[in-house]
PDB file of N, CA and C in Angstrom:
ATOM      1  N   MET A   1      81.697 109.321  63.042  1.00 56.00           N
ATOM      2  CA  MET A   1      80.385 109.191  63.394  1.00 56.00           C
ATOM      3  C   MET A   1      80.117 109.122  64.995  1.00 56.00           C
ATOM      4  N   VAL A   2      79.584 110.024  65.509  1.00 62.00           N
ATOM      5  CA  VAL A   2      79.552 110.450  67.025  1.00 62.00           C
ATOM      6  C   VAL A   2      78.157 110.065  67.199  1.00 62.00           C
ATOM      7  N   THR A   3      77.803 109.345  68.292  1.00 66.00           N
ATOM      8  CA  THR A   3      76.526 109.128  68.937  1.00 66.00           C
ATOM      9  C   THR A   3      76.255 109.797  70.352  1.00 66.00           C
ATOM     10  N   LYS A   4      75.568 110.417  70.622  1.00 65.00           N
ATOM     11  CA  LYS A   4      75.156 110.915  71.790  1.00 65.00           C
ATOM     12  C   LYS A   4      74.618 109.975  72.853  1.00 65.00           C
ATOM     13  N   SER A   5      75.038 109.978  73.971  1.00 60.00           N
ATOM     14  CA  SER A   5      74.495 109.085  75.115  1.00 60.00           C
ATOM     15  C   SER A   5      72.861 109.386  75.357  1.00 60.00           C
ATOM     16  N   LYS A   6      72.044 108.379  75.592  1.00 66.00           N
ATOM     17  CA  LYS A   6      70.937 108.816  76.082  1.00 66.00           C
ATOM     18  C   LYS A   6      70.884 109.433  77.533  1.00 66.00           C
ATOM     19  N   SER A   7      71.945 109.224  78.256  1.00 68.00           N
ATOM     20  CA  SER A   7      71.866 109.609  79.675  1.00 68.00           C
ATOM     21  C   SER A   7      73.088 110.770  79.765  1.00 68.00           C
ATOM     22  N   ASP A   8      72.851 111.941  80.214  1.00 75.00           N
ATOM     23  CA  ASP A   8      73.774 112.945  80.405  1.00 75.00           C
ATOM     24  C   ASP A   8      74.709 112.910  81.548  1.00 75.00           C
ATOM     25  N   TYR A   9      74.202 111.766  82.569  1.00 83.00           N
ATOM     26  CA  TYR A   9      74.963 111.572  83.781  1.00 83.00           C
ATOM     27  C   TYR A   9      75.978 110.141  83.669  1.00 83.00           C
ATOM     28  N   THR A  10      76.178 109.816  82.380  1.00 86.00           N
ATOM     29  CA  THR A  10      77.014 108.508  82.386  1.00 86.00           C
ATOM     30  C   THR A  10      78.342 108.975  82.868  1.00 86.00           C
ATOM     31  N   VAL A  11      79.021 109.904  82.793  1.00 88.00           N
ATOM     32  CA  VAL A  11      80.416 110.100  83.234  1.00 88.00           C
ATOM     33  C   VAL A  11      80.194 110.216  84.664  1.00 88.00           C
ATOM     34  N   PHE A  12      79.257 110.816  85.037  1.00 91.00           N
ATOM     35  CA  PHE A  12      78.976 111.107  86.604  1.00 91.00           C
ATOM     36  C   PHE A  12      78.902 109.673  87.481  1.00 91.00           C
ATOM     37  N   TRP A  13      77.953 108.896  87.005  1.00 90.00           N
ATOM     38  CA  TRP A  13      77.757 107.588  87.504  1.00 90.00           C
ATOM     39  C   TRP A  13      79.164 106.838  87.240  1.00 90.00           C
ATOM     40  N   SER A  14      79.842 106.753  86.353  1.00 92.00           N
ATOM     41  CA  SER A  14      81.112 106.149  86.126  1.00 92.00           C
ATOM     42  C   SER A  14      81.979 106.525  87.254  1.00 92.00           C
ATOM     43  N   ILE A  15      82.181 107.648  87.546  1.00 94.00           N
ATOM     44  CA  ILE A  15      83.056 108.266  88.522  1.00 94.00           C
ATOM     45  C   ILE A  15      82.590 107.876  89.805  1.00 94.00           C
ATOM     46  N   VAL A  16      81.152 107.809  90.301  1.00 95.00           N
ATOM     47  CA  VAL A  16      80.600 107.399  91.431  1.00 95.00           C
ATOM     48  C   VAL A  16      81.060 106.108  91.699  1.00 95.00           C
ATOM     49  N   ALA A  17      80.959 105.258  90.544  1.00 95.00           N
ATOM     50  CA  ALA A  17      81.132 103.671  90.757  1.00 95.00           C
ATOM     51  C   ALA A  17      82.745 103.294  90.968  1.00 95.00           C
ATOM     52  N   ILE A  18      83.333 104.206  90.525  1.00 96.00           N
ATOM     53  CA  ILE A  18      85.014 104.100  90.563  1.00 96.00           C
ATOM     54  C   ILE A  18      85.218 104.479  91.958  1.00 96.00           C
ATOM     55  N   VAL A  19      84.594 105.507  92.545  1.00 97.00           N
ATOM     56  CA  VAL A  19      84.857 106.050  93.900  1.00 97.00           C
ATOM     57  C   VAL A  19      84.555 104.903  94.973  1.00 97.00           C
ATOM     58  N   ILE A  20      83.444 104.685  94.796  1.00 96.00           N
ATOM     59  CA  ILE A  20      82.717 103.400  95.644  1.00 96.00           C
ATOM     60  C   ILE A  20      83.644 102.265  95.476  1.00 96.00           C
ATOM     61  N   GLY A  21      84.234 101.806  94.495  1.00 93.00           N
ATOM     62  CA  GLY A  21      85.046 100.640  94.357  1.00 93.00           C
ATOM     63  C   GLY A  21      86.308 100.881  95.040  1.00 93.00           C
ATOM     64  N   GLY A  22      86.879 102.231  94.978  1.00 93.00           N
ATOM     65  CA  GLY A  22      88.164 102.474  95.585  1.00 93.00           C
ATOM     66  C   GLY A  22      88.064 102.637  97.039  1.00 93.00           C
ATOM     67  N   LEU A  23      86.796 103.136  97.583  1.00 93.00           N
ATOM     68  CA  LEU A  23      86.472 103.084  99.054  1.00 93.00           C
ATOM     69  C   LEU A  23      86.312 101.742  99.489  1.00 93.00           C
ATOM     70  N   SER A  24      85.791 100.849  98.797  1.00 91.00           N
ATOM     71  CA  SER A  24      85.482  99.510  99.244  1.00 91.00           C
ATOM     72  C   SER A  24      86.861  98.897  99.572  1.00 91.00           C
ATOM     73  N   ILE A  25      87.637  98.938  98.451  1.00 89.00           N
ATOM     74  CA  ILE A  25      89.053  98.072  98.610  1.00 89.00           C
ATOM     75  C   ILE A  25      89.964  98.872  99.931  1.00 89.00           C
ATOM     76  N   ALA A  26      89.788 100.419  99.993  1.00 89.00           N
ATOM     77  CA  ALA A  26      90.505 100.948 101.216  1.00 89.00           C
ATOM     78  C   ALA A  26      89.882 100.483 102.565  1.00 89.00           C
ATOM     79  N   TYR A  27      88.594 100.065 102.475  1.00 89.00           N
ATOM     80  CA  TYR A  27      87.986  99.693 103.863  1.00 89.00           C
ATOM     81  C   TYR A  27      88.376  98.269 103.951  1.00 89.00           C
ATOM     82  N   CYS A  28      88.314  97.498 103.154  1.00 88.00           N
ATOM     83  CA  CYS A  28      88.960  95.967 103.206  1.00 88.00           C
ATOM     84  C   CYS A  28      90.292  95.736 103.043  1.00 88.00           C
ATOM     85  N   PHE A  29      91.147  96.636 103.305  1.00 89.00           N
ATOM     86  CA  PHE A  29      92.555  96.478 102.832  1.00 89.00           C
ATOM     87  C   PHE A  29      93.205  95.931 103.895  1.00 89.00           C
ATOM     88  N   SER A  30      93.123  96.277 105.194  1.00 87.00           N
ATOM     89  CA  SER A  30      93.613  95.423 106.382  1.00 87.00           C
ATOM     90  C   SER A  30      93.203  94.011 106.519  1.00 87.00           C
ATOM     91  N   HIS A  31      91.999  93.661 106.061  1.00 87.00           N
ATOM     92  CA  HIS A  31      91.445  92.161 106.140  1.00 87.00           C
ATOM     93  C   HIS A  31      92.227  91.652 105.005  1.00 87.00           C
ATOM     94  N   ILE A  32      92.484  92.216 103.885  1.00 84.00           N
ATOM     95  CA  ILE A  32      93.134  91.422 102.725  1.00 84.00           C
ATOM     96  C   ILE A  32      94.359  91.182 103.251  1.00 84.00           C
ATOM     97  N   ILE A  33      95.086  92.050 103.634  1.00 88.00           N
ATOM     98  CA  ILE A  33      96.540  91.811 104.206  1.00 88.00           C
ATOM     99  C   ILE A  33      96.637  90.772 104.823  1.00 88.00           C
ATOM    100  N   ASP A  34      95.603  90.555 105.999  1.00 87.00           N
ATOM    101  CA  ASP A  34      95.706  89.663 107.104  1.00 87.00           C
ATOM    102  C   ASP A  34      95.533  88.246 106.383  1.00 87.00           C
ATOM    103  N   LEU A  35      94.518  88.065 105.387  1.00 86.00           N
ATOM    104  CA  LEU A  35      94.337  87.034 104.691  1.00 86.00           C
ATOM    105  C   LEU A  35      95.415  86.655 104.086  1.00 86.00           C
ATOM    106  N   VAL A  36      96.156  87.433 103.388  1.00 87.00           N
ATOM    107  CA  VAL A  36      97.300  87.072 102.602  1.00 87.00           C
ATOM    108  C   VAL A  36      98.612  86.713 103.665  1.00 87.00           C
ATOM    109  N   ARG A  37      98.775  87.470 104.575  1.00 87.00           N
ATOM    110  CA  ARG A  37      99.833  87.016 105.447  1.00 87.00           C
ATOM    111  C   ARG A  37      99.597  85.554 106.305  1.00 87.00           C
ATOM    112  N   ASP A  38      98.231  85.469 106.579  1.00 88.00           N
ATOM    113  CA  ASP A  38      97.862  84.022 107.134  1.00 88.00           C
ATOM    114  C   ASP A  38      98.044  82.838 106.067  1.00 88.00           C
ATOM    115  N   SER A  39      97.582  83.102 104.965  1.00 88.00           N
ATOM    116  CA  SER A  39      97.947  82.079 103.980  1.00 88.00           C
ATOM    117  C   SER A  39      99.483  81.839 103.453  1.00 88.00           C
ATOM    118  N   MET A  40     100.278  83.030 103.532  1.00 85.00           N
ATOM    119  CA  MET A  40     101.673  82.674 103.298  1.00 85.00           C
ATOM    120  C   MET A  40     102.247  81.983 104.420  1.00 85.00           C
ATOM    121  N   GLU A  41     101.797  82.405 105.774  1.00 86.00           N
ATOM    122  CA  GLU A  41     102.419  81.520 106.843  1.00 86.00           C
ATOM    123  C   GLU A  41     101.991  79.908 106.947  1.00 86.00           C
ATOM    124  N   ARG A  42     100.689  79.898 106.551  1.00 87.00           N
ATOM    125  CA  ARG A  42     100.140  78.334 106.437  1.00 87.00           C
ATOM    126  C   ARG A  42     100.988  77.602 105.360  1.00 87.00           C
ATOM    127  N   SER A  43     101.255  78.418 104.257  1.00 89.00           N
ATOM    128  CA  SER A  43     101.922  77.646 103.185  1.00 89.00           C
ATOM    129  C   SER A  43     103.477  77.434 103.455  1.00 89.00           C
ATOM    130  N   SER A  44     104.075  78.276 104.092  1.00 88.00           N
ATOM    131  CA  SER A  44     105.428  78.041 104.526  1.00 88.00           C
ATOM    132  C   SER A  44     105.436  76.869 105.604  1.00 88.00           C
ATOM    133  N   ARG A  45     104.569  76.715 106.555  1.00 87.00           N
ATOM    134  CA  ARG A  45     104.493  75.641 107.356  1.00 87.00           C
ATOM    135  C   ARG A  45     104.262  74.310 106.532  1.00 87.00           C
ATOM    136  N   THR A  46     103.340  74.531 105.678  1.00 87.00           N
ATOM    137  CA  THR A  46     103.085  73.127 104.996  1.00 87.00           C
ATOM    138  C   THR A  46     104.210  72.675 104.198  1.00 87.00           C
ATOM    139  N   ILE A  47     104.848  73.563 103.352  1.00 88.00           N
ATOM    140  CA  ILE A  47     106.035  73.300 102.770  1.00 88.00           C
ATOM    141  C   ILE A  47     107.167  72.782 103.921  1.00 88.00           C
ATOM    142  N   ALA A  48     107.300  73.231 104.943  1.00 89.00           N
ATOM    143  CA  ALA A  48     108.237  72.883 105.859  1.00 89.00           C
ATOM    144  C   ALA A  48     108.127  71.292 106.309  1.00 89.00           C
ATOM    145  N   TYR A  49     106.825  71.067 106.572  1.00 89.00           N
ATOM    146  CA  TYR A  49     106.163  69.613 106.869  1.00 89.00           C
ATOM    147  C   TYR A  49     106.337  68.756 105.886  1.00 89.00           C
ATOM    148  N   LEU A  50     106.199  68.939 104.479  1.00 87.00           N
ATOM    149  CA  LEU A  50     106.621  68.186 103.418  1.00 87.00           C
ATOM    150  C   LEU A  50     107.983  67.905 103.346  1.00 87.00           C
ATOM    151  N   ALA A  51     108.855  68.963 103.544  1.00 87.00           N
ATOM    152  CA  ALA A  51     110.258  68.802 103.312  1.00 87.00           C
ATOM    153  C   ALA A  51     110.779  67.729 104.651  1.00 87.00           C
ATOM    154  N   ARG A  52     110.184  67.840 105.556  1.00 87.00           N
ATOM    155  CA  ARG A  52     110.716  66.989 106.738  1.00 87.00           C
ATOM    156  C   ARG A  52     110.118  65.513 106.404  1.00 87.00           C
ATOM    157  N   LEU A  53     108.942  65.473 105.944  1.00 87.00           N
ATOM    158  CA  LEU A  53     108.355  64.001 105.310  1.00 87.00           C
ATOM    159  C   LEU A  53     109.374  63.447 104.387  1.00 87.00           C
ATOM    160  N   MET A  54     109.766  64.330 103.323  1.00 88.00           N
ATOM    161  CA  MET A  54     110.647  63.764 102.265  1.00 88.00           C
ATOM    162  C   MET A  54     111.831  63.359 102.734  1.00 88.00           C
ATOM    163  N   LYS A  55     112.314  64.141 103.837  1.00 87.00           N
ATOM    164  CA  LYS A  55     113.778  63.641 104.448  1.00 87.00           C
ATOM    165  C   LYS A  55     113.807  62.377 105.367  1.00 87.00           C
ATOM    166  N   GLY A  56     112.213  62.235 105.921  1.00 83.00           N
ATOM    167  CA  GLY A  56     112.130  61.168 106.775  1.00 83.00           C
ATOM    168  C   GLY A  56     112.359  61.245 108.124  1.00 83.00           C
ATOM    169  N   SER A  57     112.438  62.640 108.629  1.00 69.00           N
ATOM    170  CA  SER A  57     112.370  62.728 110.026  1.00 69.00           C
ATOM    171  C   SER A  57     111.287  63.028 110.821  1.00 69.00           C
ATOM    172  N   VAL A  58     110.116  62.770 110.054  1.00 60.00           N
ATOM    173  CA  VAL A  58     108.799  62.985 110.886  1.00 60.00           C
ATOM    174  C   VAL A  58     108.394  61.450 111.193  1.00 60.00           C
TER     175      VAL A  58
END
């Protein structure tokens, strides 16, 4: 049983939405990479500090 969509532009708007999503990710990609890099750096500093605390050298 096949039903016809009320809108003939469904596929068109789906493709437009996918393209907009892809462009948004591409535009923000460098900012996302910077956030990940900064959070990894902060995490490694925190882990190193906790390790020093556990050893008693702080």
